[in-house]
mmCIF file of C-alpha atoms and ligand atoms in Angstrom:
data_model
loop_
_atom_site.group_PDB
_atom_site.id
_atom_site.type_symbol
_atom_site.label_atom_id
_atom_site.label_comp_id
_atom_site.label_asym_id
_atom_site.label_seq_id
_atom_site.Cartn_x
_atom_site.Cartn_y
_atom_site.Cartn_z
ATOM 1 C CA MET A 1 -0.358 -0.038 -0.255
ATOM 2 C CA THR A 2 1.340 3.059 -0.879
ATOM 3 C CA ALA A 3 1.745 5.902 1.760
ATOM 4 C CA THR A 4 -0.852 8.211 0.154
ATOM 5 C CA SER A 5 -3.504 5.306 0.180
ATOM 6 C CA GLU A 6 -2.478 4.778 3.882
ATOM 7 C CA ASN A 7 -3.198 8.581 4.977
ATOM 8 C CA ALA A 8 -6.070 8.666 2.815
ATOM 9 C CA MET A 9 -7.527 5.476 4.709
ATOM 10 C CA THR A 10 -6.290 6.992 7.942
ATOM 11 C CA GLN A 11 -8.248 10.145 7.275
ATOM 12 C CA GLN A 12 -11.239 8.173 6.089
ATOM 13 C CA ILE A 13 -10.912 5.854 9.312
ATOM 14 C CA ASP A 14 -10.895 9.205 11.331
ATOM 15 C CA GLU A 15 -13.753 10.954 9.570
ATOM 16 C CA THR A 16 -15.550 8.070 10.143
ATOM 17 C CA ILE A 17 -14.367 8.110 14.016
ATOM 18 C CA GLU A 18 -15.881 11.412 14.194
ATOM 19 C CA SER A 19 -19.566 10.815 12.674
ATOM 20 C CA ALA A 20 -19.157 7.965 15.323
ATOM 21 C CA ARG A 21 -18.626 10.241 18.177
ATOM 22 C CA ASP A 22 -21.779 12.173 17.729
ATOM 23 C CA SER A 23 -23.985 9.141 17.168
ATOM 24 C CA LEU A 24 -22.631 6.666 19.177
ATOM 25 C CA ALA A 25 -21.365 8.581 22.412
ATOM 26 C CA THR A 26 -22.183 7.233 25.594
ATOM 27 C CA ALA A 27 -23.525 9.910 27.856
ATOM 28 C CA THR A 28 -21.412 9.188 30.938
ATOM 29 C CA PRO A 29 -18.308 6.795 30.853
ATOM 30 C CA GLY A 30 -18.589 4.116 33.855
ATOM 31 C CA ARG A 31 -16.240 4.208 37.047
ATOM 32 C CA VAL A 32 -15.129 1.092 37.571
ATOM 33 C CA SER A 33 -13.739 -0.362 40.869
ATOM 34 C CA LEU A 34 -12.966 -4.345 41.924
ATOM 35 C CA ARG A 35 -12.393 -4.580 45.836
ATOM 36 C CA SER A 36 -11.004 -7.601 47.238
ATOM 37 C CA LEU A 37 -12.243 -9.326 43.965
ATOM 38 C CA ARG A 38 -11.395 -12.902 44.577
ATOM 39 C CA LYS A 39 -12.824 -16.018 42.033
ATOM 40 C CA VAL A 40 -12.080 -19.863 43.055
ATOM 41 C CA TYR A 41 -13.877 -22.183 40.573
ATOM 42 C CA GLY A 42 -15.728 -25.020 41.640
ATOM 43 C CA ASP A 43 -16.441 -26.001 44.849
ATOM 44 C CA ASP A 44 -13.384 -27.043 45.822
ATOM 45 C CA LYS A 45 -12.639 -24.583 48.680
ATOM 46 C CA LYS A 46 -8.837 -25.257 48.797
ATOM 47 C CA ALA A 47 -8.384 -25.209 45.136
ATOM 48 C CA ALA A 48 -5.951 -22.336 43.810
ATOM 49 C CA PRO A 49 -8.050 -18.762 43.144
ATOM 50 C CA ALA A 50 -8.078 -17.905 39.691
ATOM 51 C CA VAL A 51 -8.093 -14.530 40.915
ATOM 52 C CA GLN A 52 -7.154 -13.339 44.418
ATOM 53 C CA ASP A 53 -7.158 -9.729 46.283
ATOM 54 C CA VAL A 54 -7.744 -7.981 43.286
ATOM 55 C CA ASP A 55 -8.384 -4.217 43.463
ATOM 56 C CA LEU A 56 -8.153 -1.821 40.838
ATOM 57 C CA ASP A 57 -10.092 1.604 40.220
ATOM 58 C CA ILE A 58 -10.696 2.206 36.623
ATOM 59 C CA GLU A 59 -11.772 5.689 36.158
ATOM 60 C CA PRO A 60 -14.494 7.392 33.706
ATOM 61 C CA GLY A 61 -12.867 7.176 30.287
ATOM 62 C CA GLU A 62 -9.859 5.565 30.525
ATOM 63 C CA PHE A 63 -8.653 2.595 28.343
ATOM 64 C CA ILE A 64 -6.911 -0.003 30.640
ATOM 65 C CA THR A 65 -5.620 -3.114 30.028
ATOM 66 C CA LEU A 66 -5.489 -6.499 31.844
ATOM 67 C CA LEU A 67 -1.788 -8.016 30.713
ATOM 68 C CA GLY A 68 -0.214 -11.452 31.925
ATOM 69 C CA PRO A 69 0.768 -14.547 30.801
ATOM 70 C CA SER A 70 -2.070 -17.502 30.047
ATOM 71 C CA GLY A 71 -3.741 -18.785 32.987
ATOM 72 C CA CYS A 72 -3.298 -15.572 35.107
ATOM 73 C CA GLY A 73 -6.900 -14.665 35.545
ATOM 74 C CA LYS A 74 -7.241 -11.842 32.771
ATOM 75 C CA THR A 75 -10.462 -13.431 31.348
ATOM 76 C CA THR A 76 -11.852 -14.501 35.061
ATOM 77 C CA THR A 77 -11.883 -10.650 36.254
ATOM 78 C CA LEU A 78 -13.311 -9.436 32.629
ATOM 79 C CA ARG A 79 -16.110 -11.948 32.858
ATOM 80 C CA MET A 80 -16.784 -11.116 36.471
ATOM 81 C CA ILE A 81 -16.949 -7.193 35.705
ATOM 82 C CA ALA A 82 -18.797 -8.447 32.759
ATOM 83 C CA GLY A 83 -21.308 -10.488 35.306
ATOM 84 C CA PHE A 84 -20.300 -13.504 33.264
ATOM 85 C CA GLU A 85 -18.751 -14.857 36.269
ATOM 86 C CA THR A 86 -19.864 -14.606 40.134
ATOM 87 C CA PRO A 87 -16.556 -13.477 42.473
ATOM 88 C CA THR A 88 -16.170 -16.025 45.039
ATOM 89 C CA ALA A 89 -15.814 -12.864 47.154
ATOM 90 C CA GLY A 90 -14.876 -9.102 46.859
ATOM 91 C CA GLU A 91 -17.238 -6.324 45.100
ATOM 92 C CA ILE A 92 -17.520 -4.604 42.069
ATOM 93 C CA HIS A 93 -18.531 -1.290 42.044
ATOM 94 C CA LEU A 94 -20.250 0.601 38.880
ATOM 95 C CA ASP A 95 -20.201 4.207 39.506
ATOM 96 C CA ASP A 96 -21.983 4.424 43.094
ATOM 97 C CA ASP A 97 -23.288 0.905 43.086
ATOM 98 C CA LEU A 98 -22.557 -2.294 43.939
ATOM 99 C CA ILE A 99 -22.875 -4.525 41.165
ATOM 100 C CA ASN A 100 -22.096 -7.884 42.310
ATOM 101 C CA LYS A 101 -25.487 -9.404 42.187
ATOM 102 C CA VAL A 102 -26.600 -7.548 38.600
ATOM 103 C CA ALA A 103 -27.580 -9.627 35.695
ATOM 104 C CA PRO A 104 -25.050 -9.285 32.770
ATOM 105 C CA ASN A 105 -27.644 -8.245 30.491
ATOM 106 C CA LYS A 106 -28.847 -5.394 33.076
ATOM 107 C CA ARG A 107 -25.109 -4.005 33.033
ATOM 108 C CA PRO A 108 -24.445 -1.136 31.021
ATOM 109 C CA MET A 109 -21.197 -3.012 29.552
ATOM 110 C CA ALA A 110 -20.812 -4.596 26.053
ATOM 111 C CA MET A 111 -17.996 -7.079 25.679
ATOM 112 C CA VAL A 112 -16.411 -8.000 22.084
ATOM 113 C CA PHE A 113 -14.668 -11.598 22.066
ATOM 114 C CA GLN A 114 -11.719 -12.895 20.152
ATOM 115 C CA SER A 115 -13.734 -15.219 17.992
ATOM 116 C CA TYR A 116 -16.119 -12.081 17.860
ATOM 117 C CA ALA A 117 -19.279 -14.481 18.287
ATOM 118 C CA LEU A 118 -21.651 -13.085 15.978
ATOM 119 C CA PHE A 119 -24.631 -15.096 15.088
ATOM 120 C CA PRO A 120 -23.496 -17.036 12.107
ATOM 121 C CA HIS A 121 -27.224 -17.360 10.843
ATOM 122 C CA LEU A 122 -28.117 -13.679 10.986
ATOM 123 C CA SER A 123 -27.006 -10.992 8.700
ATOM 124 C CA VAL A 124 -24.709 -8.042 9.928
ATOM 125 C CA PHE A 125 -27.850 -5.930 10.550
ATOM 126 C CA ASP A 126 -29.515 -8.398 12.311
ATOM 127 C CA ASN A 127 -26.341 -8.857 14.476
ATOM 128 C CA VAL A 128 -25.958 -5.247 15.302
ATOM 129 C CA ALA A 129 -29.349 -4.998 16.076
ATOM 130 C CA TYR A 130 -30.086 -8.224 18.044
ATOM 131 C CA GLY A 131 -29.558 -6.433 21.516
ATOM 132 C CA LEU A 132 -31.464 -3.238 20.649
ATOM 133 C CA LYS A 133 -34.442 -6.126 19.450
ATOM 134 C CA LEU A 134 -34.275 -7.605 23.315
ATOM 135 C CA LYS A 135 -34.767 -4.047 24.732
ATOM 136 C CA LYS A 136 -37.733 -3.656 22.708
ATOM 137 C CA LEU A 137 -37.112 -1.012 21.223
ATOM 138 C CA PRO A 138 -39.227 0.062 18.568
ATOM 139 C CA SER A 139 -38.065 -1.271 15.212
ATOM 140 C CA ALA A 140 -37.895 1.850 13.512
ATOM 141 C CA ARG A 141 -35.734 2.983 15.846
ATOM 142 C CA VAL A 142 -33.962 -0.078 16.031
ATOM 143 C CA ALA A 143 -33.141 0.606 12.292
ATOM 144 C CA GLU A 144 -32.302 4.096 12.921
ATOM 145 C CA GLU A 145 -29.893 3.304 15.258
ATOM 146 C CA VAL A 146 -28.193 0.415 13.518
ATOM 147 C CA GLU A 147 -27.850 2.098 10.097
ATOM 148 C CA THR A 148 -26.035 4.517 12.521
ATOM 149 C CA ALA A 149 -23.814 2.463 13.902
ATOM 150 C CA LEU A 150 -23.232 0.831 10.430
ATOM 151 C CA THR A 151 -22.484 3.587 8.532
ATOM 152 C CA SER A 152 -20.197 4.916 11.344
ATOM 153 C CA MET A 153 -18.029 1.759 11.249
ATOM 154 C CA ASN A 154 -18.028 1.786 7.307
ATOM 155 C CA LEU A 155 -19.937 -1.831 7.359
ATOM 156 C CA GLY A 156 -22.615 -0.210 5.263
ATOM 157 C CA PRO A 157 -22.626 -1.961 2.355
ATOM 158 C CA TYR A 158 -22.101 -5.379 4.193
ATOM 159 C CA ARG A 159 -25.697 -5.073 6.171
ATOM 160 C CA ASP A 160 -26.846 -7.842 4.603
ATOM 161 C CA ARG A 161 -24.137 -10.452 4.425
ATOM 162 C CA ALA A 162 -23.459 -13.342 6.832
ATOM 163 C CA PRO A 163 -20.635 -12.977 9.073
ATOM 164 C CA HIS A 164 -19.253 -15.860 6.973
ATOM 165 C CA GLN A 165 -19.101 -13.427 3.958
ATOM 166 C CA MET A 166 -16.231 -11.187 5.581
ATOM 167 C CA SER A 167 -13.364 -10.725 7.005
ATOM 168 C CA GLY A 168 -11.780 -11.150 10.067
ATOM 169 C CA GLY A 169 -11.442 -7.549 10.246
ATOM 170 C CA GLN A 170 -14.852 -6.749 9.138
ATOM 171 C CA GLN A 171 -16.256 -9.442 11.353
ATOM 172 C CA GLN A 172 -14.453 -7.680 14.206
ATOM 173 C CA ARG A 173 -15.692 -4.371 13.036
ATOM 174 C CA VAL A 174 -19.231 -6.046 13.238
ATOM 175 C CA ALA A 175 -18.662 -7.176 16.960
ATOM 176 C CA LEU A 176 -17.333 -3.729 17.728
ATOM 177 C CA ALA A 177 -20.345 -1.892 15.909
ATOM 178 C CA ARG A 178 -22.776 -4.351 18.018
ATOM 179 C CA ALA A 179 -20.934 -3.214 20.945
ATOM 180 C CA LEU A 180 -21.128 0.357 20.584
ATOM 181 C CA VAL A 181 -24.652 0.424 19.230
ATOM 182 C CA MET A 182 -25.692 -0.161 23.260
ATOM 183 C CA ARG A 183 -24.153 2.529 24.129
ATOM 184 C CA PRO A 184 -22.423 1.130 27.311
ATOM 185 C CA LYS A 185 -21.094 2.956 30.011
ATOM 186 C CA VAL A 186 -17.980 0.273 30.150
ATOM 187 C CA LEU A 187 -16.912 -1.477 26.710
ATOM 188 C CA LEU A 188 -15.327 -5.084 27.771
ATOM 189 C CA PHE A 189 -12.521 -6.452 25.231
ATOM 190 C CA ASP A 190 -11.143 -10.203 25.323
ATOM 191 C CA GLU A 191 -8.283 -10.675 23.242
ATOM 192 C CA PRO A 192 -10.096 -8.964 20.031
ATOM 193 C CA LEU A 193 -7.226 -8.810 17.932
ATOM 194 C CA SER A 194 -5.727 -12.533 18.322
ATOM 195 C CA ASN A 195 -7.546 -13.859 15.483
ATOM 196 C CA LEU A 196 -6.123 -11.457 12.651
ATOM 197 C CA ASP A 197 -2.833 -11.545 10.930
ATOM 198 C CA ALA A 198 -0.229 -9.397 12.366
ATOM 199 C CA LYS A 199 -0.651 -6.146 10.071
ATOM 200 C CA LEU A 200 -4.401 -6.042 10.364
ATOM 201 C CA ARG A 201 -3.776 -6.134 14.262
ATOM 202 C CA VAL A 202 -1.605 -3.422 14.069
ATOM 203 C CA GLN A 203 -4.293 -0.978 11.920
ATOM 204 C CA MET A 204 -7.107 -2.536 14.346
ATOM 205 C CA ARG A 205 -5.094 -1.276 17.365
ATOM 206 C CA GLY A 206 -5.169 2.050 15.957
ATOM 207 C CA GLU A 207 -8.400 2.051 15.107
ATOM 208 C CA ILE A 208 -10.109 0.669 18.498
ATOM 209 C CA ARG A 209 -7.895 3.595 20.224
ATOM 210 C CA ARG A 210 -8.905 5.887 18.192
ATOM 211 C CA LEU A 211 -12.871 5.369 18.462
ATOM 212 C CA GLN A 212 -12.176 4.761 22.217
ATOM 213 C CA ARG A 213 -10.240 8.043 23.030
ATOM 214 C CA ARG A 214 -13.146 10.033 20.597
ATOM 215 C CA LEU A 215 -16.185 8.301 22.270
ATOM 216 C CA GLY A 216 -14.431 8.785 25.784
ATOM 217 C CA ILE A 217 -15.793 5.142 26.585
ATOM 218 C CA THR A 218 -14.611 3.557 29.844
ATOM 219 C CA THR A 219 -12.156 0.724 28.590
ATOM 220 C CA VAL A 220 -11.040 -2.662 29.671
ATOM 221 C CA PHE A 221 -9.162 -4.591 27.533
ATOM 222 C CA VAL A 222 -7.604 -8.186 27.850
ATOM 223 C CA THR A 223 -4.135 -9.166 25.825
ATOM 224 C CA HIS A 224 -1.070 -11.664 26.635
ATOM 225 C CA ASP A 225 0.238 -9.669 23.367
ATOM 226 C CA GLN A 226 2.745 -6.923 25.507
ATOM 227 C CA ASP A 227 2.929 -4.248 22.379
ATOM 228 C CA GLU A 228 -0.890 -4.122 22.018
ATOM 229 C CA ALA A 229 -0.734 -3.065 26.271
ATOM 230 C CA MET A 230 1.796 -1.063 25.673
ATOM 231 C CA THR A 231 0.386 0.617 22.717
ATOM 232 C CA MET A 232 -3.108 1.377 23.203
ATOM 233 C CA SER A 233 -3.087 1.717 27.418
ATOM 234 C CA ASP A 234 -3.215 4.940 29.462
ATOM 235 C CA ARG A 235 -2.661 2.049 32.177
ATOM 236 C CA ILE A 236 -1.476 -1.706 32.037
ATOM 237 C CA VAL A 237 -2.460 -3.892 34.805
ATOM 238 C CA VAL A 238 0.211 -6.699 35.263
ATOM 239 C CA MET A 239 -1.018 -9.979 36.326
ATOM 240 C CA ASN A 240 0.952 -13.229 37.658
ATOM 241 C CA VAL A 241 -1.013 -16.214 39.096
ATOM 242 C CA GLY A 242 -4.083 -14.567 39.999
ATOM 243 C CA VAL A 243 -2.840 -11.206 41.708
ATOM 244 C CA ILE A 244 -2.005 -7.933 40.079
ATOM 245 C CA GLU A 245 1.958 -7.001 40.401
ATOM 246 C CA GLN A 246 1.474 -3.787 39.011
ATOM 247 C CA VAL A 247 -0.572 -0.986 37.650
ATOM 248 C CA ASP A 248 0.910 2.098 36.105
ATOM 249 C CA THR A 249 1.326 3.764 32.713
ATOM 250 C CA PRO A 250 3.260 1.828 30.012
ATOM 251 C CA GLN A 251 6.231 4.252 30.064
ATOM 252 C CA GLU A 252 6.665 3.413 33.775
ATOM 253 C CA ILE A 253 6.036 -0.443 33.732
ATOM 254 C CA TYR A 254 8.839 -0.234 31.512
ATOM 255 C CA ARG A 255 11.128 2.056 32.858
ATOM 256 C CA HIS A 256 10.471 1.200 36.650
ATOM 257 C CA PRO A 257 8.587 -2.312 36.928
ATOM 258 C CA ALA A 258 7.686 -3.319 40.687
ATOM 259 C CA SER A 259 8.936 -7.022 40.343
ATOM 260 C CA VAL A 260 11.639 -9.164 38.192
ATOM 261 C CA PHE A 261 8.096 -10.959 37.157
ATOM 262 C CA VAL A 262 6.931 -7.076 35.387
ATOM 263 C CA ALA A 263 10.648 -6.579 34.137
ATOM 264 C CA ASP A 264 10.935 -9.765 32.627
ATOM 265 C CA PHE A 265 7.781 -9.877 30.834
ATOM 266 C CA ILE A 266 7.465 -6.308 29.382
ATOM 267 C CA GLY A 267 10.020 -6.086 27.238
ATOM 268 C CA ARG A 268 13.413 -7.658 27.583
ATOM 269 C CA ALA A 269 15.714 -7.133 30.432
ATOM 270 C CA ASN A 270 19.342 -7.858 32.081
ATOM 271 C CA PHE A 271 19.533 -8.305 35.468
ATOM 272 C CA LEU A 272 23.015 -7.789 37.175
ATOM 273 C CA ASP A 273 24.474 -8.465 40.334
ATOM 274 C CA VAL A 274 25.835 -5.638 41.939
ATOM 275 C CA ASP A 275 27.260 -4.603 45.483
ATOM 276 C CA VAL A 276 24.947 -2.174 47.121
ATOM 277 C CA HIS A 277 27.426 0.566 49.304
ATOM 278 C CA GLY A 278 24.132 2.650 50.533
ATOM 279 C CA VAL A 279 21.056 3.794 49.681
ATOM 280 C CA THR A 280 18.695 7.406 49.856
ATOM 281 C CA ASP A 281 15.324 7.440 49.259
ATOM 282 C CA SER A 282 15.232 7.365 45.358
ATOM 283 C CA ASP A 283 18.951 6.123 44.554
ATOM 284 C CA ALA A 284 21.589 3.751 45.716
ATOM 285 C CA ASP A 285 25.525 3.683 45.059
ATOM 286 C CA VAL A 286 26.475 0.384 43.501
ATOM 287 C CA SER A 287 29.572 -1.679 42.015
ATOM 288 C CA VAL A 288 28.976 -3.764 39.256
ATOM 289 C CA LEU A 289 31.317 -4.135 35.985
ATOM 290 C CA GLY A 290 34.146 -2.791 37.674
ATOM 291 C CA GLN A 291 33.115 0.660 38.411
ATOM 292 C CA ARG A 292 30.700 2.548 41.042
ATOM 293 C CA TRP A 293 27.339 3.753 39.968
ATOM 294 C CA THR A 294 24.746 5.843 41.432
ATOM 295 C CA VAL A 295 21.145 4.413 40.001
ATOM 296 C CA PRO A 296 17.625 5.040 40.788
ATOM 297 C CA LYS A 297 16.147 2.170 42.912
ATOM 298 C CA HIS A 298 12.513 0.639 43.983
ATOM 299 C CA ALA A 299 11.100 2.339 46.790
ATOM 300 C CA ALA A 300 11.258 -1.423 48.948
ATOM 301 C CA VAL A 301 15.028 -1.338 48.017
ATOM 302 C CA GLY A 302 17.302 -1.057 51.340
ATOM 303 C CA VAL A 303 20.545 -1.725 52.209
ATOM 304 C CA ASP A 304 19.444 -5.120 52.879
ATOM 305 C CA GLY A 305 17.677 -7.650 50.937
ATOM 306 C CA SER A 306 18.304 -9.636 47.807
ATOM 307 C CA VAL A 307 18.640 -7.157 44.804
ATOM 308 C CA THR A 308 19.195 -7.021 41.312
ATOM 309 C CA LEU A 309 20.030 -4.232 38.722
ATOM 310 C CA MET A 310 17.827 -4.322 35.874
ATOM 311 C CA VAL A 311 19.476 -3.246 32.709
ATOM 312 C CA ARG A 312 17.449 -2.746 29.451
ATOM 313 C CA PRO A 313 19.528 -4.066 26.467
ATOM 314 C CA GLU A 314 19.047 -0.939 24.820
ATOM 315 C CA SER A 315 20.474 1.014 27.709
ATOM 316 C CA VAL A 316 24.182 -0.961 27.813
ATOM 317 C CA ARG A 317 26.751 0.857 26.005
ATOM 318 C CA LEU A 318 29.588 -1.027 24.378
ATOM 319 C CA THR A 319 33.217 0.468 23.117
ATOM 320 C CA ALA A 320 36.207 -1.190 21.338
ATOM 321 C CA THR A 321 39.134 -1.558 24.139
ATOM 322 C CA GLU A 322 42.290 -2.976 24.678
ATOM 323 C CA GLY A 323 41.654 -5.657 27.317
ATOM 324 C CA ARG A 324 42.247 -9.512 26.455
ATOM 325 C CA ALA A 325 40.122 -10.826 29.180
ATOM 326 C CA VAL A 326 36.470 -10.823 30.598
ATOM 327 C CA GLY A 327 36.827 -8.881 34.105
ATOM 328 C CA GLY A 328 35.847 -5.548 35.296
ATOM 329 C CA SER A 329 34.375 -3.412 32.794
ATOM 330 C CA VAL A 330 35.759 -5.854 30.092
ATOM 331 C CA GLY A 331 33.145 -8.159 28.460
ATOM 332 C CA ARG A 332 33.596 -10.381 25.212
ATOM 333 C CA VAL A 333 31.091 -10.824 22.442
ATOM 334 C CA LEU A 334 29.729 -14.102 21.813
ATOM 335 C CA SER A 335 27.365 -13.831 18.998
ATOM 336 C CA SER A 336 25.579 -11.113 17.115
ATOM 337 C CA MET A 337 22.631 -10.718 15.077
ATOM 338 C CA PHE A 338 21.725 -8.033 12.452
ATOM 339 C CA TYR A 339 18.121 -6.771 12.061
ATOM 340 C CA GLY A 340 18.619 -4.162 10.107
ATOM 341 C CA GLN A 341 17.423 -1.323 12.461
ATOM 342 C CA SER A 342 19.407 -2.696 14.898
ATOM 343 C CA ILE A 343 21.980 -5.509 15.858
ATOM 344 C CA GLU A 344 21.686 -7.374 18.632
ATOM 345 C CA TYR A 345 25.053 -8.875 20.315
ATOM 346 C CA ASP A 346 24.902 -11.318 23.764
ATOM 347 C CA ILE A 347 27.990 -10.161 25.942
ATOM 348 C CA GLU A 348 30.053 -12.452 28.294
ATOM 349 C CA THR A 349 30.622 -10.265 31.294
ATOM 350 C CA GLU A 350 31.667 -11.402 34.902
ATOM 351 C CA ALA A 351 27.913 -9.838 35.864
ATOM 352 C CA GLY A 352 26.602 -12.484 33.710
ATOM 353 C CA ASN A 353 25.431 -12.680 30.214
ATOM 354 C CA LEU A 354 23.531 -9.107 28.564
ATOM 355 C CA VAL A 355 21.846 -8.937 25.950
ATOM 356 C CA VAL A 356 22.747 -5.404 24.015
ATOM 357 C CA SER A 357 20.400 -4.031 20.969
ATOM 358 C CA VAL A 358 22.507 -1.351 19.407
ATOM 359 C CA ALA A 359 19.707 0.744 17.360
ATOM 360 C CA ASP A 360 20.434 2.029 13.671
ATOM 361 C CA PRO A 361 24.019 -0.520 13.334
ATOM 362 C CA HIS A 362 25.228 1.923 10.403
ATOM 363 C CA ALA A 363 25.516 4.645 13.029
ATOM 364 C CA HIS A 364 28.231 2.579 14.939
ATOM 365 C CA GLU A 365 31.234 0.644 15.205
ATOM 366 C CA THR A 366 29.758 -3.019 14.725
ATOM 367 C CA PHE A 367 31.482 -6.107 16.553
ATOM 368 C CA SER A 368 32.347 -9.588 15.843
ATOM 369 C CA PRO A 369 32.074 -12.880 18.196
ATOM 370 C CA GLY A 370 35.314 -12.876 19.710
ATOM 371 C CA ASP A 371 35.866 -9.094 19.952
ATOM 372 C CA PHE A 372 36.704 -7.770 23.543
ATOM 373 C CA LEU A 373 34.790 -4.887 24.364
ATOM 374 C CA ASP A 374 34.281 -2.160 27.312
ATOM 375 C CA VAL A 375 30.979 -2.385 28.729
ATOM 376 C CA GLY A 376 29.078 0.249 30.339
ATOM 377 C CA PHE A 377 25.225 1.534 30.742
ATOM 378 C CA GLU A 378 23.113 4.801 31.248
ATOM 379 C CA ALA A 379 23.339 4.625 34.786
ATOM 380 C CA GLY A 380 19.810 6.690 34.979
ATOM 381 C CA ARG A 381 17.961 4.438 32.835
ATOM 382 C CA ALA A 382 18.820 1.286 35.183
ATOM 383 C CA TRP A 383 16.712 0.156 38.073
ATOM 384 C CA LEU A 384 17.708 -1.595 41.477
ATOM 385 C CA MET A 385 14.922 -3.785 42.349
ATOM 386 C CA PRO A 386 13.984 -6.632 44.813
ATOM 387 C CA VAL A 387 14.183 -9.745 44.136
ATOM 388 C CA ASP A 388 11.131 -11.454 44.439
ATOM 389 C CA GLY A 389 11.691 -14.825 43.939
ATOM 390 C CA ASP A 390 11.021 -15.236 40.187
ATOM 391 C CA ALA A 391 14.363 -14.042 38.835
ATOM 392 C CA PRO A 392 14.702 -15.906 35.706
HETATM 393 N N1 LIG B 401 -14.715 -22.357 34.121
HETATM 394 C C1 LIG B 401 -13.272 -22.780 34.747
HETATM 395 N N2 LIG B 401 -13.891 -23.647 35.483
HETATM 396 C C2 LIG B 401 -12.567 -23.762 36.082
HETATM 397 N N3 LIG B 401 -11.165 -23.027 35.813
HETATM 398 C C3 LIG B 401 -11.176 -22.227 35.078
HETATM 399 C C4 LIG B 401 -12.345 -22.329 34.605
HETATM 400 N N4 LIG B 401 -12.031 -21.178 33.536
HETATM 401 C C5 LIG B 401 -10.825 -20.507 34.130
HETATM 402 N N5 LIG B 401 -10.548 -21.624 34.804
HETATM 403 C C6 LIG B 401 -8.895 -21.106 35.565
HETATM 404 O O1 LIG B 401 -8.739 -20.564 36.238
HETATM 405 C C7 LIG B 401 -7.385 -19.672 35.890
HETATM 406 C C8 LIG B 401 -7.382 -18.203 35.057
HETATM 407 O O2 LIG B 401 -8.342 -18.455 33.875
HETATM 408 P P1 LIG B 401 -8.458 -17.310 32.950
HETATM 409 O O3 LIG B 401 -9.500 -17.685 31.581
HETATM 410 O O4 LIG B 401 -9.024 -16.413 33.429
HETATM 411 O O5 LIG B 401 -6.789 -17.146 32.764
HETATM 412 P P2 LIG B 401 -6.221 -15.918 31.636
HETATM 413 O O6 LIG B 401 -5.896 -14.959 32.197
HETATM 414 O O7 LIG B 401 -7.379 -15.045 30.779
HETATM 415 O O8 LIG B 401 -5.264 -16.869 30.021
HETATM 416 P P3 LIG B 401 -5.358 -16.882 28.615
HETATM 417 O O9 LIG B 401 -4.683 -15.785 28.118
HETATM 418 O O10 LIG B 401 -4.911 -17.966 28.076
HETATM 419 O O11 LIG B 401 -6.599 -16.508 28.143
HETATM 420 C C9 LIG B 401 -6.558 -20.992 34.854
HETATM 421 O O12 LIG B 401 -5.790 -21.374 35.723
HETATM 422 C C10 LIG B 401 -7.706 -21.531 34.236
HETATM 423 O O13 LIG B 401 -7.921 -23.177 33.948
HETATM 424 MG MG1 LIG B 402 -8.315 -15.404 28.852
#
């Protein structure tokens, strides 16, 4: 696709979204609060909870993503918010109301699924109309609302098609139209892009995010894809075996992870063994790679306790050296991989093997396996953190 046609497409989508704002905007986006939320499946009281001690405030209009490995409790949390699962303990509030006992169809929420969950025997029009008909709106009103939603989502020409006559991206757009036509206070997504090919997935990310911004609908999005979470969210909730490890903006999560699990799950990280000489509230004085460094630190890091220094691959600095043995600041190239926009090295150092990413390789001297290098890092971008037992 040429740049011009891509621009034209983006502009068309923007105009579409602009008209969608007038026709589909919710009156007031909802605030969702989860309090000590817990879910144990089945009757076995000793079974490990799928979700435990989850406390979370989702602000009106916020795009929040639940992110974590398979089985960590993302879908369970989302389904409790939607009302498809009953919490074993804890509270779910929508604005000022406790909604634990409110049936799913009585919650002003709409959910979009990975499988689209369209009715295969119904046309696009009837799929989008379904919820409004259930609400017993007069049929003229239903027709009007559905046409508006279809036009807004660029789906007008497909109104009479069956779902199987459409592409995955189009089907997902129908699912979105079906959700938006209900004018929900909260929009819930469970891995909505997983079935799409890579390029379409990236395009739909932007589309959903722009639509959400314009409409201002509170959105809870579930994914195990960190790129999706990083690029779409106002805040990310990182979950691990049923508990929340961290809730923060994508930037903060990347730069200042709360745990080794988070550091390792979001992006890539090197973990260096360091000696800690002293700490202030925000910094620590450490030695590693033959030098002293002042590095920012996690609030829980004191002089005692087990700690590790996280250094992202792009924060490592390599320079040619005269050294001929690994030790101190001297490391050795084990392997290199050329990616075009970057080059990646595995470097053996006395603090362990480091993954190093150098952007724009043509602007830098490149190194070969066996080369000895002086290894340093951007101290301000390192992060001294507690070891939480999950260290790799
Ligand atoms: N209906 C169910 N009955 C019993 N156990 C369940 C049920 N649904 C989920 N679980 C279990 O609860 C835990 C959390 O599952 P959940 O579906 O919430 O994970 P997830 O984070 O959405 O994972 P994925 O990324 O694979 O979709 C898992 O251990 C899962 O096996
Ligand atoms: Mg899931």
